PDB file of C-alpha atoms and ligand atoms in Angstrom:
ATOM      1  CA  MET A  12     -12.251  -5.508  27.493  1.00  0.00           C
ATOM      2  CA  ALA A  13     -15.707  -3.928  27.331  1.00  0.00           C
ATOM      3  CA  ASP A  14     -17.922  -4.146  24.277  1.00  0.00           C
ATOM      4  CA  LEU A  15     -17.104  -1.926  21.351  1.00  0.00           C
ATOM      5  CA  ASP A  16     -18.749   1.220  20.069  1.00  0.00           C
ATOM      6  CA  VAL A  17     -18.043   1.118  16.332  1.00  0.00           C
ATOM      7  CA  LYS A  18     -18.719   3.933  13.896  1.00  0.00           C
ATOM      8  CA  VAL A  19     -18.481   2.877  10.264  1.00  0.00           C
ATOM      9  CA  PHE A  20     -18.437   5.040   7.136  1.00  0.00           C
ATOM     10  CA  ARG A  21     -21.352   4.194   4.861  1.00  0.00           C
ATOM     11  CA  PHE A  22     -21.852   5.435   1.329  1.00  0.00           C
ATOM     12  CA  ASP A  23     -23.272   4.022  -1.851  1.00  0.00           C
ATOM     13  CA  PRO A  24     -22.695   6.575  -4.631  1.00  0.00           C
ATOM     14  CA  ASP A  25     -25.469   4.941  -6.677  1.00  0.00           C
ATOM     15  CA  THR A  26     -28.180   5.604  -4.098  1.00  0.00           C
ATOM     16  CA  ASP A  27     -26.913   7.999  -1.402  1.00  0.00           C
ATOM     17  CA  ASP A  28     -26.683  11.776  -1.681  1.00  0.00           C
ATOM     18  CA  LYS A  29     -23.899  11.936   0.870  1.00  0.00           C
ATOM     19  CA  PRO A  30     -21.933   9.670   3.219  1.00  0.00           C
ATOM     20  CA  ARG A  31     -23.055   8.889   6.768  1.00  0.00           C
ATOM     21  CA  TYR A  32     -21.643   7.055   9.785  1.00  0.00           C
ATOM     22  CA  ASP A  33     -23.589   4.127  11.266  1.00  0.00           C
ATOM     23  CA  THR A  34     -22.928   3.075  14.842  1.00  0.00           C
ATOM     24  CA  TYR A  35     -22.869  -0.549  15.964  1.00  0.00           C
ATOM     25  CA  GLN A  36     -22.428  -2.207  19.369  1.00  0.00           C
ATOM     26  CA  VAL A  37     -20.059  -5.122  18.938  1.00  0.00           C
ATOM     27  CA  THR A  38     -19.383  -7.811  21.542  1.00  0.00           C
ATOM     28  CA  TYR A  39     -15.643  -7.959  22.123  1.00  0.00           C
ATOM     29  CA  ARG A  40     -13.858 -11.285  22.298  1.00  0.00           C
ATOM     30  CA  GLU A  41     -10.217 -12.007  22.981  1.00  0.00           C
ATOM     31  CA  GLY A  42      -7.986 -11.776  19.907  1.00  0.00           C
ATOM     32  CA  MET A  43     -10.493  -9.781  17.871  1.00  0.00           C
ATOM     33  CA  THR A  44      -9.142  -7.930  14.844  1.00  0.00           C
ATOM     34  CA  ILE A  45     -10.762  -5.067  12.942  1.00  0.00           C
ATOM     35  CA  LEU A  46     -11.694  -7.574  10.247  1.00  0.00           C
ATOM     36  CA  ASP A  47     -13.417  -9.708  12.921  1.00  0.00           C
ATOM     37  CA  VAL A  48     -15.343  -6.598  14.005  1.00  0.00           C
ATOM     38  CA  LEU A  49     -16.526  -6.042  10.440  1.00  0.00           C
ATOM     39  CA  PHE A  50     -17.585  -9.669  10.103  1.00  0.00           C
ATOM     40  CA  TYR A  51     -19.455  -9.429  13.408  1.00  0.00           C
ATOM     41  CA  ILE A  52     -21.393  -6.466  12.017  1.00  0.00           C
ATOM     42  CA  LEU A  53     -21.979  -8.163   8.675  1.00  0.00           C
ATOM     43  CA  GLU A  54     -23.199 -11.437  10.178  1.00  0.00           C
ATOM     44  CA  ASN A  55     -25.143 -10.141  13.187  1.00  0.00           C
ATOM     45  CA  LEU A  56     -26.150  -6.533  12.688  1.00  0.00           C
ATOM     46  CA  ASP A  57     -26.084  -5.319   9.094  1.00  0.00           C
ATOM     47  CA  GLY A  58     -25.672  -7.594   6.067  1.00  0.00           C
ATOM     48  CA  SER A  59     -25.411  -4.629   3.697  1.00  0.00           C
ATOM     49  CA  LEU A  60     -21.967  -3.501   4.859  1.00  0.00           C
ATOM     50  CA  ALA A  61     -19.365  -3.691   2.067  1.00  0.00           C
ATOM     51  CA  PHE A  62     -15.663  -4.272   2.691  1.00  0.00           C
ATOM     52  CA  ARG A  63     -12.841  -6.029   0.901  1.00  0.00           C
ATOM     53  CA  TYR A  64     -10.687  -8.850   2.243  1.00  0.00           C
ATOM     54  CA  ALA A  65      -9.144 -12.127   1.075  1.00  0.00           C
ATOM     55  CA  CYS A  66      -6.211 -13.807   2.837  1.00  0.00           C
ATOM     56  CA  ARG A  67      -6.825 -12.741   6.459  1.00  0.00           C
ATOM     57  CA  GLU A  68      -3.084 -12.925   7.158  1.00  0.00           C
ATOM     58  CA  ALA A  69      -1.569  -9.629   5.943  1.00  0.00           C
ATOM     59  CA  ILE A  70      -0.412 -10.977   2.600  1.00  0.00           C
ATOM     60  CA  CYS A  71      -3.025 -10.003   0.001  1.00  0.00           C
ATOM     61  CA  GLY A  72      -3.330  -6.306   0.912  1.00  0.00           C
ATOM     62  CA  ASN A  73      -7.072  -6.210   0.259  1.00  0.00           C
ATOM     63  CA  CYS A  74      -8.304  -5.038   3.652  1.00  0.00           C
ATOM     64  CA  ALA A  75      -6.379  -1.759   3.983  1.00  0.00           C
ATOM     65  CA  MET A  76      -8.643   0.889   5.505  1.00  0.00           C
ATOM     66  CA  TYR A  77      -8.558   3.916   7.798  1.00  0.00           C
ATOM     67  CA  VAL A  78      -9.012   2.916  11.421  1.00  0.00           C
ATOM     68  CA  ASN A  79      -8.940   5.437  14.255  1.00  0.00           C
ATOM     69  CA  GLY A  80      -7.082   7.933  12.119  1.00  0.00           C
ATOM     70  CA  LEU A  81      -4.455   5.734  10.507  1.00  0.00           C
ATOM     71  CA  GLN A  82      -4.159   3.533   7.428  1.00  0.00           C
ATOM     72  CA  ARG A  83      -4.052  -0.101   8.625  1.00  0.00           C
ATOM     73  CA  LEU A  84      -4.726  -3.651   7.489  1.00  0.00           C
ATOM     74  CA  ALA A  85      -8.007  -4.733   9.091  1.00  0.00           C
ATOM     75  CA  CYS A  86      -6.864  -8.355   9.387  1.00  0.00           C
ATOM     76  CA  LYS A  87      -3.612  -7.463  11.119  1.00  0.00           C
ATOM     77  CA  THR A  88      -4.904  -4.827  13.524  1.00  0.00           C
ATOM     78  CA  GLN A  89      -5.761  -6.180  16.949  1.00  0.00           C
ATOM     79  CA  VAL A  90      -8.554  -4.231  18.630  1.00  0.00           C
ATOM     80  CA  LYS A  91      -6.806  -4.389  22.000  1.00  0.00           C
ATOM     81  CA  ASP A  92      -3.720  -2.688  20.528  1.00  0.00           C
ATOM     82  CA  LEU A  93      -5.811   0.407  19.770  1.00  0.00           C
ATOM     83  CA  LYS A  94      -6.369   0.759  23.531  1.00  0.00           C
ATOM     84  CA  THR A  95      -9.916   2.056  23.191  1.00  0.00           C
ATOM     85  CA  THR A  96     -13.397   0.630  22.892  1.00  0.00           C
ATOM     86  CA  GLU A  97     -14.391   3.350  20.440  1.00  0.00           C
ATOM     87  CA  LEU A  98     -13.594   2.459  16.848  1.00  0.00           C
ATOM     88  CA  PHE A  99     -13.883   4.690  13.830  1.00  0.00           C
ATOM     89  CA  ILE A 100     -13.620   2.767  10.568  1.00  0.00           C
ATOM     90  CA  GLU A 101     -13.424   4.517   7.197  1.00  0.00           C
ATOM     91  CA  PRO A 102     -12.235   3.738   3.651  1.00  0.00           C
ATOM     92  CA  LEU A 103      -8.698   4.676   2.612  1.00  0.00           C
ATOM     93  CA  PRO A 104      -8.648   8.486   2.309  1.00  0.00           C
ATOM     94  CA  SER A 105      -7.941  10.129  -1.056  1.00  0.00           C
ATOM     95  CA  LEU A 106      -9.339   7.229  -3.076  1.00  0.00           C
ATOM     96  CA  PRO A 107     -12.800   7.185  -4.710  1.00  0.00           C
ATOM     97  CA  VAL A 108     -15.362   5.156  -2.756  1.00  0.00           C
ATOM     98  CA  ILE A 109     -17.114   2.341  -4.608  1.00  0.00           C
ATOM     99  CA  LYS A 110     -19.248   1.404  -1.611  1.00  0.00           C
ATOM    100  CA  ASP A 111     -18.746   1.806   2.147  1.00  0.00           C
ATOM    101  CA  LEU A 112     -15.163   0.667   2.884  1.00  0.00           C
ATOM    102  CA  VAL A 113     -14.380  -0.443  -0.674  1.00  0.00           C
ATOM    103  CA  VAL A 114     -12.285   2.001  -2.692  1.00  0.00           C
ATOM    104  CA  ASP A 115     -11.454   2.184  -6.372  1.00  0.00           C
ATOM    105  CA  LEU A 116      -7.804   1.166  -6.887  1.00  0.00           C
ATOM    106  CA  ASP A 117      -7.730   1.418 -10.690  1.00  0.00           C
ATOM    107  CA  SER A 118      -5.517   4.494 -10.659  1.00  0.00           C
ATOM    108  CA  PHE A 119      -3.215   2.985  -8.019  1.00  0.00           C
ATOM    109  CA  PHE A 120      -2.685  -0.213 -10.001  1.00  0.00           C
ATOM    110  CA  GLY A 121      -2.453   1.680 -13.283  1.00  0.00           C
ATOM    111  CA  LYS A 122       0.573   3.510 -11.895  1.00  0.00           C
ATOM    112  CA  TYR A 123       2.019   0.234 -10.658  1.00  0.00           C
ATOM    113  CA  VAL A 124       1.705  -1.290 -14.127  1.00  0.00           C
ATOM    114  CA  SER A 125       3.312   1.810 -15.665  1.00  0.00           C
ATOM    115  CA  ILE A 126       6.663   1.106 -13.999  1.00  0.00           C
ATOM    116  CA  LYS A 127       6.842  -2.297 -15.776  1.00  0.00           C
ATOM    117  CA  PRO A 128       6.789  -4.519 -12.699  1.00  0.00           C
ATOM    118  CA  TYR A 129       8.546  -7.506 -14.221  1.00  0.00           C
ATOM    119  CA  LEU A 130      12.105  -8.481 -15.036  1.00  0.00           C
ATOM    120  CA  ILE A 131      13.544  -7.170 -18.288  1.00  0.00           C
ATOM    121  CA  PRO A 132      16.803  -9.110 -18.628  1.00  0.00           C
ATOM    122  CA  ALA A 133      19.586  -7.810 -20.845  1.00  0.00           C
ATOM    123  CA  GLU A 134      20.376 -11.231 -22.214  1.00  0.00           C
ATOM    124  CA  SER A 135      18.277 -14.135 -23.402  1.00  0.00           C
ATOM    125  CA  PRO A 136      16.968 -16.332 -20.579  1.00  0.00           C
ATOM    126  CA  PRO A 137      19.272 -19.017 -19.199  1.00  0.00           C
ATOM    127  CA  GLU A 138      18.510 -22.622 -20.007  1.00  0.00           C
ATOM    128  CA  LYS A 139      17.528 -23.515 -16.485  1.00  0.00           C
ATOM    129  CA  GLU A 140      17.039 -20.550 -14.133  1.00  0.00           C
ATOM    130  CA  TYR A 141      18.454 -17.144 -13.248  1.00  0.00           C
ATOM    131  CA  TYR A 142      21.074 -17.287 -10.543  1.00  0.00           C
ATOM    132  CA  GLN A 143      20.917 -14.658  -7.839  1.00  0.00           C
ATOM    133  CA  SER A 144      23.299 -14.571  -4.880  1.00  0.00           C
ATOM    134  CA  GLN A 145      21.929 -14.259  -1.353  1.00  0.00           C
ATOM    135  CA  SER A 146      23.451 -10.792  -0.964  1.00  0.00           C
ATOM    136  CA  ASP A 147      21.873  -9.600  -4.230  1.00  0.00           C
ATOM    137  CA  ARG A 148      18.514 -10.975  -3.099  1.00  0.00           C
ATOM    138  CA  HIS A 149      18.943  -9.341   0.282  1.00  0.00           C
ATOM    139  CA  VAL A 150      18.921  -5.912  -1.382  1.00  0.00           C
ATOM    140  CA  LEU A 151      15.365  -6.576  -2.572  1.00  0.00           C
ATOM    141  CA  ASN A 152      13.924  -7.983   0.650  1.00  0.00           C
ATOM    142  CA  GLU A 153      11.840  -5.007   1.740  1.00  0.00           C
ATOM    143  CA  ALA A 154      10.640  -4.076  -1.731  1.00  0.00           C
ATOM    144  CA  VAL A 155       9.548  -7.627  -2.475  1.00  0.00           C
ATOM    145  CA  ASP A 156       7.555  -7.638   0.768  1.00  0.00           C
ATOM    146  CA  CYS A 157       5.316  -4.792  -0.455  1.00  0.00           C
ATOM    147  CA  ILE A 158       1.804  -6.248  -0.804  1.00  0.00           C
ATOM    148  CA  LEU A 159       0.354  -3.277  -2.729  1.00  0.00           C
ATOM    149  CA  CYS A 160      -2.331  -2.601  -0.145  1.00  0.00           C
ATOM    150  CA  GLY A 161      -2.448   1.130  -0.947  1.00  0.00           C
ATOM    151  CA  ALA A 162      -1.942   2.315   2.648  1.00  0.00           C
ATOM    152  CA  CYS A 163       1.165   4.339   1.760  1.00  0.00           C
ATOM    153  CA  TYR A 164      -0.472   5.757  -1.356  1.00  0.00           C
ATOM    154  CA  SER A 165      -3.475   6.917   0.645  1.00  0.00           C
ATOM    155  CA  SER A 166      -1.288   8.559   3.297  1.00  0.00           C
ATOM    156  CA  CYS A 167       0.958  10.560   0.950  1.00  0.00           C
ATOM    157  CA  PRO A 168       0.309  14.339   0.632  1.00  0.00           C
ATOM    158  CA  ALA A 169       1.972  14.340  -2.774  1.00  0.00           C
ATOM    159  CA  VAL A 170      -0.705  11.887  -3.977  1.00  0.00           C
ATOM    160  CA  TRP A 171      -3.425  14.127  -2.539  1.00  0.00           C
ATOM    161  CA  THR A 172      -2.165  17.128  -4.498  1.00  0.00           C
ATOM    162  CA  ASP A 173      -1.005  15.539  -7.757  1.00  0.00           C
ATOM    163  CA  GLU A 174      -3.324  12.931  -9.244  1.00  0.00           C
ATOM    164  CA  ASP A 175      -0.583  11.897 -11.668  1.00  0.00           C
ATOM    165  CA  TYR A 176       2.051  11.256  -8.996  1.00  0.00           C
ATOM    166  CA  LEU A 177       3.186   7.631  -9.164  1.00  0.00           C
ATOM    167  CA  GLY A 178       3.183   7.342  -5.386  1.00  0.00           C
ATOM    168  CA  PRO A 179       5.333   5.376  -2.953  1.00  0.00           C
ATOM    169  CA  ALA A 180       4.089   1.889  -3.827  1.00  0.00           C
ATOM    170  CA  ALA A 181       4.822   2.162  -7.545  1.00  0.00           C
ATOM    171  CA  LEU A 182       8.193   3.720  -6.722  1.00  0.00           C
ATOM    172  CA  ILE A 183       9.227   1.005  -4.270  1.00  0.00           C
ATOM    173  CA  LYS A 184       8.392  -1.526  -6.984  1.00  0.00           C
ATOM    174  CA  ALA A 185      10.415   0.513  -9.487  1.00  0.00           C
ATOM    175  CA  PHE A 186      13.301   0.221  -7.048  1.00  0.00           C
ATOM    176  CA  ARG A 187      12.619  -3.502  -6.627  1.00  0.00           C
ATOM    177  CA  PHE A 188      13.257  -4.144 -10.347  1.00  0.00           C
ATOM    178  CA  TYR A 189      15.902  -1.467 -10.829  1.00  0.00           C
ATOM    179  CA  ALA A 190      18.035  -2.993  -8.076  1.00  0.00           C
ATOM    180  CA  ASP A 191      17.459  -6.598  -9.127  1.00  0.00           C
ATOM    181  CA  SER A 192      20.772  -8.163 -10.217  1.00  0.00           C
ATOM    182  CA  ARG A 193      18.925 -10.089 -12.936  1.00  0.00           C
ATOM    183  CA  ASP A 194      17.424  -7.011 -14.566  1.00  0.00           C
ATOM    184  CA  GLY A 195      18.988  -5.192 -17.506  1.00  0.00           C
ATOM    185  CA  ALA A 196      16.700  -2.217 -18.056  1.00  0.00           C
ATOM    186  CA  GLN A 197      18.078   0.318 -15.592  1.00  0.00           C
ATOM    187  CA  LYS A 198      18.073   3.199 -18.079  1.00  0.00           C
ATOM    188  CA  GLU A 199      14.487   2.541 -19.129  1.00  0.00           C
ATOM    189  CA  ARG A 200      13.403   2.146 -15.526  1.00  0.00           C
ATOM    190  CA  LEU A 201      14.888   5.483 -14.498  1.00  0.00           C
ATOM    191  CA  ASP A 202      13.212   7.146 -17.481  1.00  0.00           C
ATOM    192  CA  LEU A 203       9.872   5.805 -16.243  1.00  0.00           C
ATOM    193  CA  VAL A 204      10.184   7.398 -12.794  1.00  0.00           C
ATOM    194  CA  ALA A 205      12.587  10.372 -13.022  1.00  0.00           C
ATOM    195  CA  HIS A 206      10.047  13.066 -13.877  1.00  0.00           C
ATOM    196  CA  GLU A 207       7.871  15.653 -12.157  1.00  0.00           C
ATOM    197  CA  HIS A 208       5.106  13.139 -11.398  1.00  0.00           C
ATOM    198  CA  GLY A 209       7.589  10.524 -10.250  1.00  0.00           C
ATOM    199  CA  LEU A 210      10.665  10.740  -8.028  1.00  0.00           C
ATOM    200  CA  TRP A 211      10.801  14.534  -7.916  1.00  0.00           C
ATOM    201  CA  ARG A 212       7.259  14.806  -6.566  1.00  0.00           C
ATOM    202  CA  CYS A 213       8.276  13.006  -3.352  1.00  0.00           C
ATOM    203  CA  HIS A 214       9.108  15.558  -0.670  1.00  0.00           C
ATOM    204  CA  THR A 215      10.286  12.990   1.898  1.00  0.00           C
ATOM    205  CA  VAL A 216       7.225  13.366   4.078  1.00  0.00           C
ATOM    206  CA  PHE A 217       7.656   9.831   5.481  1.00  0.00           C
ATOM    207  CA  ASN A 218       3.911   9.190   5.955  1.00  0.00           C
ATOM    208  CA  CYS A 219       4.362   6.185   3.697  1.00  0.00           C
ATOM    209  CA  VAL A 220       6.927   4.701   6.056  1.00  0.00           C
ATOM    210  CA  GLU A 221       4.821   5.390   9.118  1.00  0.00           C
ATOM    211  CA  VAL A 222       1.733   3.559   7.877  1.00  0.00           C
ATOM    212  CA  CYS A 223       3.267   0.671   5.940  1.00  0.00           C
ATOM    213  CA  PRO A 224       1.892  -2.530   7.536  1.00  0.00           C
ATOM    214  CA  LYS A 225       4.965  -4.434   6.383  1.00  0.00           C
ATOM    215  CA  GLY A 226       7.482  -1.966   7.856  1.00  0.00           C
ATOM    216  CA  ILE A 227       8.945  -0.994   4.482  1.00  0.00           C
ATOM    217  CA  ASP A 228      11.167   2.070   4.145  1.00  0.00           C
ATOM    218  CA  ASN A 229       9.726   3.458   0.900  1.00  0.00           C
ATOM    219  CA  THR A 230      11.406   6.816   1.378  1.00  0.00           C
ATOM    220  CA  SER A 231      14.951   5.443   1.392  1.00  0.00           C
ATOM    221  CA  ALA A 232      14.272   3.516  -1.801  1.00  0.00           C
ATOM    222  CA  ILE A 233      12.897   6.662  -3.452  1.00  0.00           C
ATOM    223  CA  GLN A 234      15.918   8.652  -2.271  1.00  0.00           C
ATOM    224  CA  TYR A 235      18.195   5.983  -3.700  1.00  0.00           C
ATOM    225  CA  LEU A 236      16.505   6.243  -7.106  1.00  0.00           C
ATOM    226  CA  LYS A 237      16.773  10.039  -6.967  1.00  0.00           C
ATOM    227  CA  LYS A 238      20.525   9.746  -6.403  1.00  0.00           C
ATOM    228  CA  GLN A 239      20.766   7.338  -9.301  1.00  0.00           C
ATOM    229  CA  ALA A 240      18.879   9.772 -11.558  1.00  0.00           C
ATOM    230  CA  VAL A 241      21.071  12.699 -10.487  1.00  0.00           C
ATOM    231  CA  GLY A 242      24.192  10.586 -10.960  1.00  0.00           C
ATOM    232  CA  ARG A 243      23.095   9.723 -14.455  1.00  0.00           C
ATOM    233  CA  ALA A 244      22.351  13.370 -15.282  1.00  0.00           C
ATOM    234  CA  LEU A 245      25.853  14.281 -14.097  1.00  0.00           C
ATOM    235  CA  GLY A 246      27.322  11.623 -16.323  1.00  0.00           C
ATOM    236  CA  MET A 247      28.295   9.371 -13.423  1.00  0.00           C
ATOM    237  CA  GLY A 248      26.352   6.419 -14.738  1.00  0.00           C
ATOM    238  CA  VAL A 249      24.154   4.217 -12.598  1.00  0.00           C
ATOM    239  CA  GLY A 250      24.994   1.413 -10.260  1.00  0.00           C
ATOM    240  CA  LYS A 251      23.498  -1.319  -8.170  1.00  0.00           C
ATOM    241  CA  ARG A 252      22.651  -0.655  -4.557  1.00  0.00           C
ATOM    242  CA  ALA A 253      25.268  -2.023  -2.208  1.00  0.00           C
ATOM    243  CA  ALA A 254      24.112  -5.013  -0.218  1.00  0.00           C
ATOM    244  CA  THR A 255      23.048  -4.069   3.298  1.00  0.00           C
TER     245      THR A 255
HETATM  246 FE1  LIG B 576       4.851  10.677  -0.034  1.00  0.00          FE
HETATM  247 FE2  LIG B 576       6.387   8.992   1.232  1.00  0.00          FE
HETATM  248 FE3  LIG B 576       7.453  10.791  -0.370  1.00  0.00          FE
HETATM  249  S1  LIG B 576       4.613  10.046   2.072  1.00  0.00           S
HETATM  250  S2  LIG B 576       6.086  12.511  -0.237  1.00  0.00           S
HETATM  251  S3  LIG B 576       6.135   9.122  -0.981  1.00  0.00           S
HETATM  252  S4  LIG B 576       8.278  10.096   1.570  1.00  0.00           S
END
């Protein structure tokens, strides 16, 4: 593969009047990821470039950014898979820029915290540990895998148009605890999400599913919670999701 022509979004709100794009020539090497490209720039061409990363193995969710028109994890995205030598790297759209590729996730995590992302058992804790069957755990598999990278949140038109919308990540985590066989706060959990800035703001656009780097079906989980909320309103009660 030929060397890379990389355009990177640059902006420091403290010193710059407006954003700009800097162009760098990066020497390609086999197996290079977008994160490797950014490190190449940082170490060889421009030490002032700011970006966020931590685990380098698609677990921490820190390096989500907008690469060639799609939300992606920089550490997981192989340059050769983009099938071009021209790269366009920007921060996650719809989030305030702190500097260059680093965005402010305070609002995103504030919404996550608002859904009470922890078990609220109905009974006092068992002496040893909570038992959960394999089939009950299976129901949670996808939702547990969410690494809160913000890619889905950034891609969602409902987030762009309603700053109070909880967004797909907070809602998949609401599902994760709602559907947990060890949890006892289903009514409270539905109350936290069944409102105009929660479940009902999702218009099943599916962008969140398309960009999720972990392959999570956020939309189905949101639809499931909607059905639960409607069922409750109709006096049908609520129930656990059947094991798949
Ligand atoms: Fe947004 Fe996903 Fe719903 S993109 S509108 S949360 S289906």
